[in-house]
PDB file of C-alpha atoms in Angstrom:
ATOM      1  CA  UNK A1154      24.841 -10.693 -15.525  1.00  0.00           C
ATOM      2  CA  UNK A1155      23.289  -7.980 -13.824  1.00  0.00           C
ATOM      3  CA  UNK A1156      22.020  -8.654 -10.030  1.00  0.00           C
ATOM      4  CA  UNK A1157      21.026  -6.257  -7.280  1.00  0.00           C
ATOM      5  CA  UNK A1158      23.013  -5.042  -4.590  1.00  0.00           C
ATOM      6  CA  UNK A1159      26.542  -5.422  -2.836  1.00  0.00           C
ATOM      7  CA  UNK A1160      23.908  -5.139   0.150  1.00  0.00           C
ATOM      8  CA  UNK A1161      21.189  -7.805  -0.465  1.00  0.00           C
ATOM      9  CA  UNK A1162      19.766  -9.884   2.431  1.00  0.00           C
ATOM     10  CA  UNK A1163      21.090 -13.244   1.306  1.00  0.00           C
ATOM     11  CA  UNK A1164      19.146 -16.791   1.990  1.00  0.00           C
ATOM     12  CA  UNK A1165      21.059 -19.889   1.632  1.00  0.00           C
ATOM     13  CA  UNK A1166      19.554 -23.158   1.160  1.00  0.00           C
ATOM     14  CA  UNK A1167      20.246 -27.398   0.796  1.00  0.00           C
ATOM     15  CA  UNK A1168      18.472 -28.244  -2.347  1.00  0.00           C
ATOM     16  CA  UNK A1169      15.431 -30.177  -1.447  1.00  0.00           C
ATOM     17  CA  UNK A1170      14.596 -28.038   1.649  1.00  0.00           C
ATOM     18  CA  UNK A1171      11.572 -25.601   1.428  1.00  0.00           C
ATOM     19  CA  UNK A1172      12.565 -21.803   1.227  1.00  0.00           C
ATOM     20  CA  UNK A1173      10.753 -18.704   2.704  1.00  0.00           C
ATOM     21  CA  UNK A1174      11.434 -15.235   1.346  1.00  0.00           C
ATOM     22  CA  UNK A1175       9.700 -12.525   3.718  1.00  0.00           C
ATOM     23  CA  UNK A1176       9.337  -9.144   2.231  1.00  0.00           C
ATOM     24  CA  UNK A1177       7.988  -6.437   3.999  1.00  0.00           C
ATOM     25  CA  UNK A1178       5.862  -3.362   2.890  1.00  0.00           C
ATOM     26  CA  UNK A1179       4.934  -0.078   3.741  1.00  0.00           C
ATOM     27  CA  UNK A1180       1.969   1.243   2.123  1.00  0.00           C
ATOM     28  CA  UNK A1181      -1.268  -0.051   3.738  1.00  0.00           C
ATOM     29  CA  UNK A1182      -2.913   1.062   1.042  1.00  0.00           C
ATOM     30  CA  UNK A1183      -0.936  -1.269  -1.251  1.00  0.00           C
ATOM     31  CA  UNK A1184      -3.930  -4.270  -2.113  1.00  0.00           C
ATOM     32  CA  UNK A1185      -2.122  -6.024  -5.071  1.00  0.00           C
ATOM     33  CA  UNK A1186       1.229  -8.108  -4.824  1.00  0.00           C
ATOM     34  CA  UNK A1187       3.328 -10.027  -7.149  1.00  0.00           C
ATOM     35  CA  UNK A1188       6.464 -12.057  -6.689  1.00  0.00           C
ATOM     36  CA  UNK A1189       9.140 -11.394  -9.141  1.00  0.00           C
ATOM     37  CA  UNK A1190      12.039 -13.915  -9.903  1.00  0.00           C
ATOM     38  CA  UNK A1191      15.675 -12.220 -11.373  1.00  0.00           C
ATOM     39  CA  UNK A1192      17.813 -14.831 -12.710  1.00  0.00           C
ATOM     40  CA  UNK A1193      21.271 -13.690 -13.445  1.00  0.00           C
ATOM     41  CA  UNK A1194      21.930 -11.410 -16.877  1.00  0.00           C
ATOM     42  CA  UNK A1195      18.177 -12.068 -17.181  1.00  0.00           C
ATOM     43  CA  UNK A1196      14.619  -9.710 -16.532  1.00  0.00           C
ATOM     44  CA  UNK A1197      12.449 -10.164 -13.684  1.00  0.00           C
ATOM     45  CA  UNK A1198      10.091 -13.119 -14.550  1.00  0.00           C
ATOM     46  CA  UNK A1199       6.893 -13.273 -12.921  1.00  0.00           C
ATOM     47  CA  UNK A1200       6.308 -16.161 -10.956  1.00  0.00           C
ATOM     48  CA  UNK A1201       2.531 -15.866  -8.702  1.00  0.00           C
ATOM     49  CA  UNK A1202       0.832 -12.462  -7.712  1.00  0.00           C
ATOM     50  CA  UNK A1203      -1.805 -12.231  -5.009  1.00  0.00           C
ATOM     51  CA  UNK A1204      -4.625  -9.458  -3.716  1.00  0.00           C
ATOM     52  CA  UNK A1205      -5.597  -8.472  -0.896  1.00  0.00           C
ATOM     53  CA  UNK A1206      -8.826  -9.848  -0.855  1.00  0.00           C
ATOM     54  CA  UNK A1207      -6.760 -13.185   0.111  1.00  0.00           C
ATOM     55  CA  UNK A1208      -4.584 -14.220   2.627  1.00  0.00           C
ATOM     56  CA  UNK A1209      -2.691 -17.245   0.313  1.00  0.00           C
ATOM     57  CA  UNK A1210      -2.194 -18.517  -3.068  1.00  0.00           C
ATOM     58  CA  UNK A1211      -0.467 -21.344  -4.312  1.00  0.00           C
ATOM     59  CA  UNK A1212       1.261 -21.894  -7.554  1.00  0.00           C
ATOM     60  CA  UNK A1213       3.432 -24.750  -8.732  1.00  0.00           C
ATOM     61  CA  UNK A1214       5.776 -25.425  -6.052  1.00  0.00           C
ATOM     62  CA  UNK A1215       5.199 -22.226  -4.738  1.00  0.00           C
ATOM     63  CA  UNK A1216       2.876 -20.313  -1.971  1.00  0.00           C
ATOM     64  CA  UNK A1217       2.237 -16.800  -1.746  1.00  0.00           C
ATOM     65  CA  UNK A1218       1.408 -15.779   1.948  1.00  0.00           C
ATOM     66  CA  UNK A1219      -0.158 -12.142   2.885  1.00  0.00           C
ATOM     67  CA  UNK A1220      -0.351 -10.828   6.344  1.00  0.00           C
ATOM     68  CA  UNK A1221      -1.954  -7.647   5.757  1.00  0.00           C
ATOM     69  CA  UNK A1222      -2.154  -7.111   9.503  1.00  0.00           C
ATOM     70  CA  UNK A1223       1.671  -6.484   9.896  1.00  0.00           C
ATOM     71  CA  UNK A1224       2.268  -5.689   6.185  1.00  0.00           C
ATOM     72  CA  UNK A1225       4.186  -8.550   5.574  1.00  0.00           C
ATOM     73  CA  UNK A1226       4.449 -11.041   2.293  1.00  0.00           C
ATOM     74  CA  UNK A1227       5.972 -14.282   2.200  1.00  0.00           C
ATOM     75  CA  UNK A1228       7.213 -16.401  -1.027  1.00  0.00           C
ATOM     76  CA  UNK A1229       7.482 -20.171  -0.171  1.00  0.00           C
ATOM     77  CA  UNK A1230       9.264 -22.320  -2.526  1.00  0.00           C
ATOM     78  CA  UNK A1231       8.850 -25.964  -1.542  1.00  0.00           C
ATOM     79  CA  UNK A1232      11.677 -28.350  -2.346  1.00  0.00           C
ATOM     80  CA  UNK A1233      14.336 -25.930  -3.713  1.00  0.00           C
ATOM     81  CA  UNK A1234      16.305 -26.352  -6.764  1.00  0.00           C
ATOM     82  CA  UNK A1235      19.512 -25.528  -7.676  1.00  0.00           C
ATOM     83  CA  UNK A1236      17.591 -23.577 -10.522  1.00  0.00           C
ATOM     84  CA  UNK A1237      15.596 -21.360  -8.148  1.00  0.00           C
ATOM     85  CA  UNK A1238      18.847 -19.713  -7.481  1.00  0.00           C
ATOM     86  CA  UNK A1239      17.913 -15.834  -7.787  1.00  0.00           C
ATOM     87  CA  UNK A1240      16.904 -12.741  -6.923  1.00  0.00           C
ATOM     88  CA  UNK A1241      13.265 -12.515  -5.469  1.00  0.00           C
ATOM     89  CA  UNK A1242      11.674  -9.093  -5.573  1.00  0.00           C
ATOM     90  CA  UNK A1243       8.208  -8.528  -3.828  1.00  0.00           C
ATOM     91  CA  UNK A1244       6.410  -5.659  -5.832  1.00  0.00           C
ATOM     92  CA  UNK A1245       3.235  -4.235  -4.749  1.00  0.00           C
ATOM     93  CA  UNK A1246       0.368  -1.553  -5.805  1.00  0.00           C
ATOM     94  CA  UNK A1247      -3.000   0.040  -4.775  1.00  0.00           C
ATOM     95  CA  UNK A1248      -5.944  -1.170  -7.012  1.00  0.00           C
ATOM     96  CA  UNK A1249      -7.602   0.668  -8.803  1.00  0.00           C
ATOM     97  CA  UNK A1250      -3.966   1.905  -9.497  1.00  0.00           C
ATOM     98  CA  UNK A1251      -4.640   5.281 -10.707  1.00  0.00           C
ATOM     99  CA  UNK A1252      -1.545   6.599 -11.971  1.00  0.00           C
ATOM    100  CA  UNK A1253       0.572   4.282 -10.086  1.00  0.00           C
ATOM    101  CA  UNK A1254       2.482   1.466 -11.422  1.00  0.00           C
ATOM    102  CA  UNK A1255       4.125  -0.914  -9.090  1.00  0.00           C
ATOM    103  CA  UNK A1256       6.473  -0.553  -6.786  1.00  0.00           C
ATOM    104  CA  UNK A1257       9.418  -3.031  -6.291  1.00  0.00           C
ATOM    105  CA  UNK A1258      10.959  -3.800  -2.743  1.00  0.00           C
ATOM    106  CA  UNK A1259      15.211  -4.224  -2.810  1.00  0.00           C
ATOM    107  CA  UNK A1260      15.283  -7.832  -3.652  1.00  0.00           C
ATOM    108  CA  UNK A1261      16.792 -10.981  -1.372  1.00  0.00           C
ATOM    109  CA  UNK A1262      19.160 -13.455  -2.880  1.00  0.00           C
ATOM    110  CA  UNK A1263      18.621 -16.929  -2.636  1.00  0.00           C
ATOM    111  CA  UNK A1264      21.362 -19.425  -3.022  1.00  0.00           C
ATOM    112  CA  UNK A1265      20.746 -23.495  -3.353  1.00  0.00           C
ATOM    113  CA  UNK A1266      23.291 -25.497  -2.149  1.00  0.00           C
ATOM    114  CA  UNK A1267      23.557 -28.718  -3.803  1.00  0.00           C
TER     115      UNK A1267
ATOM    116  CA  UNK B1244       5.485 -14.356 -29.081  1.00  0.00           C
ATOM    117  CA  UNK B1245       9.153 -13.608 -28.718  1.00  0.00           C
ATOM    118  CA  UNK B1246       8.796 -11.611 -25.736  1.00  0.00           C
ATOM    119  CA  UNK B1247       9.792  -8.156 -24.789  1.00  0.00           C
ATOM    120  CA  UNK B1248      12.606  -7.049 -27.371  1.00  0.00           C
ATOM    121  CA  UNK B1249      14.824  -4.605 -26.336  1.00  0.00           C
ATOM    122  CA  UNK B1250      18.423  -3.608 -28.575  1.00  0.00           C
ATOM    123  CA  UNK B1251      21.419  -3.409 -27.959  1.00  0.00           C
ATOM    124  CA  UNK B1252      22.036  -5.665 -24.980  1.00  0.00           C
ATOM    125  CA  UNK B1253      25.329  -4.082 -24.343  1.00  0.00           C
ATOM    126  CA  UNK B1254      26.449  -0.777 -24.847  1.00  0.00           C
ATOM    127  CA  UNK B1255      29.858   1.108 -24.238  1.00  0.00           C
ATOM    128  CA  UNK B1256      30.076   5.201 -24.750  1.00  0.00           C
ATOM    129  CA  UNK B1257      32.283   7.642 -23.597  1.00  0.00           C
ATOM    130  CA  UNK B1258      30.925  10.493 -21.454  1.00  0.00           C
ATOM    131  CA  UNK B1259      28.784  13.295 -23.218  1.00  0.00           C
ATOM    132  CA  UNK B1260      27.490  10.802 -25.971  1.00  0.00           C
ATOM    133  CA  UNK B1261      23.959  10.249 -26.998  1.00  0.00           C
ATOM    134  CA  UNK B1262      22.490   6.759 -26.152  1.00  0.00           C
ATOM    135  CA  UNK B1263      19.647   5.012 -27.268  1.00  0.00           C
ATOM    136  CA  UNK B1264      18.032   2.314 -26.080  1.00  0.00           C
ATOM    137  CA  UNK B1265      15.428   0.403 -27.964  1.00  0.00           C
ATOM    138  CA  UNK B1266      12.315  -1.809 -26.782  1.00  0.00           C
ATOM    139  CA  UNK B1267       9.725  -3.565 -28.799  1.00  0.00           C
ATOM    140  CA  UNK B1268       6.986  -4.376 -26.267  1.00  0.00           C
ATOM    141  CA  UNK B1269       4.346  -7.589 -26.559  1.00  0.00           C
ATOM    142  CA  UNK B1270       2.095  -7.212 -29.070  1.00  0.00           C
ATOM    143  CA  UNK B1271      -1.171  -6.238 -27.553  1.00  0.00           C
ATOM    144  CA  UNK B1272       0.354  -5.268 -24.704  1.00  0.00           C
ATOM    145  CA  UNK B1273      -1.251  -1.639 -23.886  1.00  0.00           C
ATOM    146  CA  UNK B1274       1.570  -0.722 -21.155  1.00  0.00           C
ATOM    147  CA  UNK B1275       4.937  -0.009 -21.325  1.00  0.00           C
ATOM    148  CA  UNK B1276       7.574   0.369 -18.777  1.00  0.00           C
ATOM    149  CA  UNK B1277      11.229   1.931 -18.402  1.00  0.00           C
ATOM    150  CA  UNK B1278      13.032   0.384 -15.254  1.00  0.00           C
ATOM    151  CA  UNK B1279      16.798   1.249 -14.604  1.00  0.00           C
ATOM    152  CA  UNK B1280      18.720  -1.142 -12.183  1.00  0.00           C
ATOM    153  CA  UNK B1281      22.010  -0.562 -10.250  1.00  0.00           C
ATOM    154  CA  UNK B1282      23.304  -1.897  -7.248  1.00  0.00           C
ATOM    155  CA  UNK B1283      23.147   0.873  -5.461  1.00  0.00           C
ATOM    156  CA  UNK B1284      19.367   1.915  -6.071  1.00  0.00           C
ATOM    157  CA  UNK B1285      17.538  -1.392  -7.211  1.00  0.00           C
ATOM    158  CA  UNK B1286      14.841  -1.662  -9.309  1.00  0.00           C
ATOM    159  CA  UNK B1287      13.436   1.789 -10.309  1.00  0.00           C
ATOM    160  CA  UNK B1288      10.669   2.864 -12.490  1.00  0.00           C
ATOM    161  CA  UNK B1289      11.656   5.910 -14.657  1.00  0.00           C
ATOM    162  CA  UNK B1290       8.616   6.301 -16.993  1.00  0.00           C
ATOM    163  CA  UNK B1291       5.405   4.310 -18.422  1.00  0.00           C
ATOM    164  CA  UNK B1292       3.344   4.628 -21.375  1.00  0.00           C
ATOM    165  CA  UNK B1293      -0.541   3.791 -21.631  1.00  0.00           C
ATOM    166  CA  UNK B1294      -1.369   3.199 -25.352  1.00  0.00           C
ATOM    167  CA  UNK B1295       1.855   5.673 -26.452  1.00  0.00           C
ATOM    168  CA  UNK B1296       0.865   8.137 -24.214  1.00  0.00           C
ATOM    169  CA  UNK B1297       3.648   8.631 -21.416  1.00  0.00           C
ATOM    170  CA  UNK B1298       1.684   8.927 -17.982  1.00  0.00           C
ATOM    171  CA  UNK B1299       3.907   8.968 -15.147  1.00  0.00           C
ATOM    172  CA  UNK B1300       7.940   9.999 -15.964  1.00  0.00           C
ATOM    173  CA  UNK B1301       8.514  11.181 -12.341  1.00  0.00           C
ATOM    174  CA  UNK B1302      11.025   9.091 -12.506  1.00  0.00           C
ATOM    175  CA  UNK B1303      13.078  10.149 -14.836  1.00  0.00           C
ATOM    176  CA  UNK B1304      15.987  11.407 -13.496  1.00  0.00           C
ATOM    177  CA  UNK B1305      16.900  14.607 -15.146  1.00  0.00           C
ATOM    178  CA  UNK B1306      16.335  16.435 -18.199  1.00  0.00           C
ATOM    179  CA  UNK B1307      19.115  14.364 -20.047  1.00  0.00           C
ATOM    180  CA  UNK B1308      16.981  11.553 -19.759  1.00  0.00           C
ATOM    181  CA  UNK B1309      13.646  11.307 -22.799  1.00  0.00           C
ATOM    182  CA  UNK B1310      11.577   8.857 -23.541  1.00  0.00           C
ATOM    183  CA  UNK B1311       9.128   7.798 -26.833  1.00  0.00           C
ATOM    184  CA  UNK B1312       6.666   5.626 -28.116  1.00  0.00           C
ATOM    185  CA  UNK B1313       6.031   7.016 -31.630  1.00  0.00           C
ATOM    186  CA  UNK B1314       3.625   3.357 -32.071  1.00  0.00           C
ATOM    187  CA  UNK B1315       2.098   0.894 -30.040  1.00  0.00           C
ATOM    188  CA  UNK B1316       5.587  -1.399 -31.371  1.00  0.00           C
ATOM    189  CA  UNK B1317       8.091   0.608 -30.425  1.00  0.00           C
ATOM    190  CA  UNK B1318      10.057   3.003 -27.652  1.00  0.00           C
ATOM    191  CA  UNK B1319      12.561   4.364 -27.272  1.00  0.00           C
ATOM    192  CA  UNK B1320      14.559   5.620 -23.958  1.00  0.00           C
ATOM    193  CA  UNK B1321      17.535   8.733 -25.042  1.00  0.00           C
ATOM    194  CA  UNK B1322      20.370   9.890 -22.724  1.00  0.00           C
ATOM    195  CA  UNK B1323      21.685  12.952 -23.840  1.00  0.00           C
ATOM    196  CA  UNK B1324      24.512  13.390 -22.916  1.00  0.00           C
ATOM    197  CA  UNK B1325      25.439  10.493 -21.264  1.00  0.00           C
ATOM    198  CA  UNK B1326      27.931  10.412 -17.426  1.00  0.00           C
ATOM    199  CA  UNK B1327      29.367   7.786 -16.133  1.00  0.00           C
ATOM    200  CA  UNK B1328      26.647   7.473 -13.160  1.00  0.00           C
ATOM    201  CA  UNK B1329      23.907   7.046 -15.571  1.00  0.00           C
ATOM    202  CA  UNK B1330      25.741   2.774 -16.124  1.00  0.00           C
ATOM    203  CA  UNK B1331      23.069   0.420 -15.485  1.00  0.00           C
ATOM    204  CA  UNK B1332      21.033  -1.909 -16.443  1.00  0.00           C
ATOM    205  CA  UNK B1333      18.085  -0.585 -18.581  1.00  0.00           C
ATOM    206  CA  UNK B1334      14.787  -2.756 -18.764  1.00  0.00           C
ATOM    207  CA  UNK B1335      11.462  -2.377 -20.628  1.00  0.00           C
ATOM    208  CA  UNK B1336       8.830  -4.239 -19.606  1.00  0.00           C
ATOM    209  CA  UNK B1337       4.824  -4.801 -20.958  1.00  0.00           C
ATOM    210  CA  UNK B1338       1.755  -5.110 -19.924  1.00  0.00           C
ATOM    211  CA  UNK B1339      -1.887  -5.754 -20.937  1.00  0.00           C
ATOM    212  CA  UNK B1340      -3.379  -3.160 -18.143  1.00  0.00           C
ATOM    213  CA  UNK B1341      -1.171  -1.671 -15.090  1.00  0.00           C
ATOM    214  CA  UNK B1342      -2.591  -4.146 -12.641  1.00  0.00           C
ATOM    215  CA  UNK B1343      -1.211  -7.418 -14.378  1.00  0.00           C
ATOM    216  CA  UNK B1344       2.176  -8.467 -14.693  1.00  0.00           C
ATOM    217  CA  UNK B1345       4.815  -6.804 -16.732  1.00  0.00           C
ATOM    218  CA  UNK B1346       6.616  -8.979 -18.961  1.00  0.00           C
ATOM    219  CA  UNK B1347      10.173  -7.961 -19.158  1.00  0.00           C
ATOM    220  CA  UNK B1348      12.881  -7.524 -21.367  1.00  0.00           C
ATOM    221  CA  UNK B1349      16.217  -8.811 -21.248  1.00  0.00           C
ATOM    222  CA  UNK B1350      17.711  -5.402 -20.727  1.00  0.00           C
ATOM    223  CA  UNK B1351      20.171  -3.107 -22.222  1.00  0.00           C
ATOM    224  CA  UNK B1352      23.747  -3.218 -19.871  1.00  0.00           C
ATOM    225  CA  UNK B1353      24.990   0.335 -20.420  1.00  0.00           C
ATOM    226  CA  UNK B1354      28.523   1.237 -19.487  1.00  0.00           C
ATOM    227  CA  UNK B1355      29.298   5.235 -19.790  1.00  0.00           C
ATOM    228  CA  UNK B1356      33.019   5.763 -19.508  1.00  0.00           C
TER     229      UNK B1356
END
């Protein structure tokens, strides 16, 4: 299947521990985020998006954290499963968007260890 | 709803062929999104469609590349003619508006030899 990068920041993880993917962004512009999960030979999936309006949002077994301050997102995944094994891409926008559609970061590869 | 269709999911041409990819968006869906993937460059957005009209295609990457939406069911992304740096993975996603979440595809592996 198809994955990104030779180059990708790779987290490794026990299953059962909680898992933190940071993503950083540029644009401080950007008010709209989502967190995109990339299974292998599979599309992104959607899993939780958040605006700027709020600093955290929590989904099932996962937390969205926004630090608009530094420009930093975080995707918390409590109590990892082998499963969640993936590529996580942060994507992010400016609302209203205009003509601009969303902009994906490079992706980080997580890997559950059983 | 089966999802965002997109045909074929693998394709193998020799250099200087035409390619087509297919996509078959959500129905309702008023947005419509060509993404290319490769290791080297990530995700990148070549082109998007609001109700069949194409709206941004700065990133398409050259004039081999054309895209279509002759109906709200149906695009269709051409590579004409095809080199061996244009192998990738091709996705189409939906939307309802640009702000939500795009639904993706499965995506079309293309291999230009």
């Amino acid at each position: 299947g198809e994955s990104v990068g030779l180059h990708l920041p790779t987290l490794s993880v026990q299953e059962g521990d909680n898992s933190i993917i940071n993503c950083a962004y540029s644009n401080s512009a950007s008010d709209y985020f989502i967190w995109y999960k990339q299974e292998s030979g599979k599309g992104p999936q959607f899993i939780i998006d958040i605006r700027s309006n709020m600093d955290k949002r929590q989904g099932q077994r996962v937390t969205v954290l926004l630090n608009k301050t530094v420009k930093h997102l975080s995707l918390q995944i409590a109590a990892t499963q082998p499963g969640d094994s993936a590529v996580y891409f942060c994507a992010e926008n400016i609302l209203p968007t205009g003509r601009r559609a969303l902009t994906f970061g490079s992706g980080t590869r997580l890997q559950v260890q059983p | 709803d089966a999802g965002v269709i997109q045909s074929p999911r693998h394709e193998v041409t020799e250099m200087g062929q035409e390619v087509t990819l297919r996509c078959k968006p959500i129905s309702g869906h008023d947005y419509l999104f060509w993404y290319r993937q490769t290791m080297m460059r990530g995700l990148e957005l070549l082109i998007y469609f609001n109700n069949n009209v194409p709206i941004d295609d700065s990133g398409m990457p050259e004039d081999r590349f054309s895209a279509k939406m002759p109906n709200a069911s149906f695009s269709t992304l051409k590579i004409q003619p095809s080199e061996p740096r244009d192998s990738a993975v091709y996705f189409c996603a939906s939307s309802w508006t640009r702000d939500n979440e795009q639904f993706f595809g499965p995506g079309t592996r293309l291999t230009v030899l």
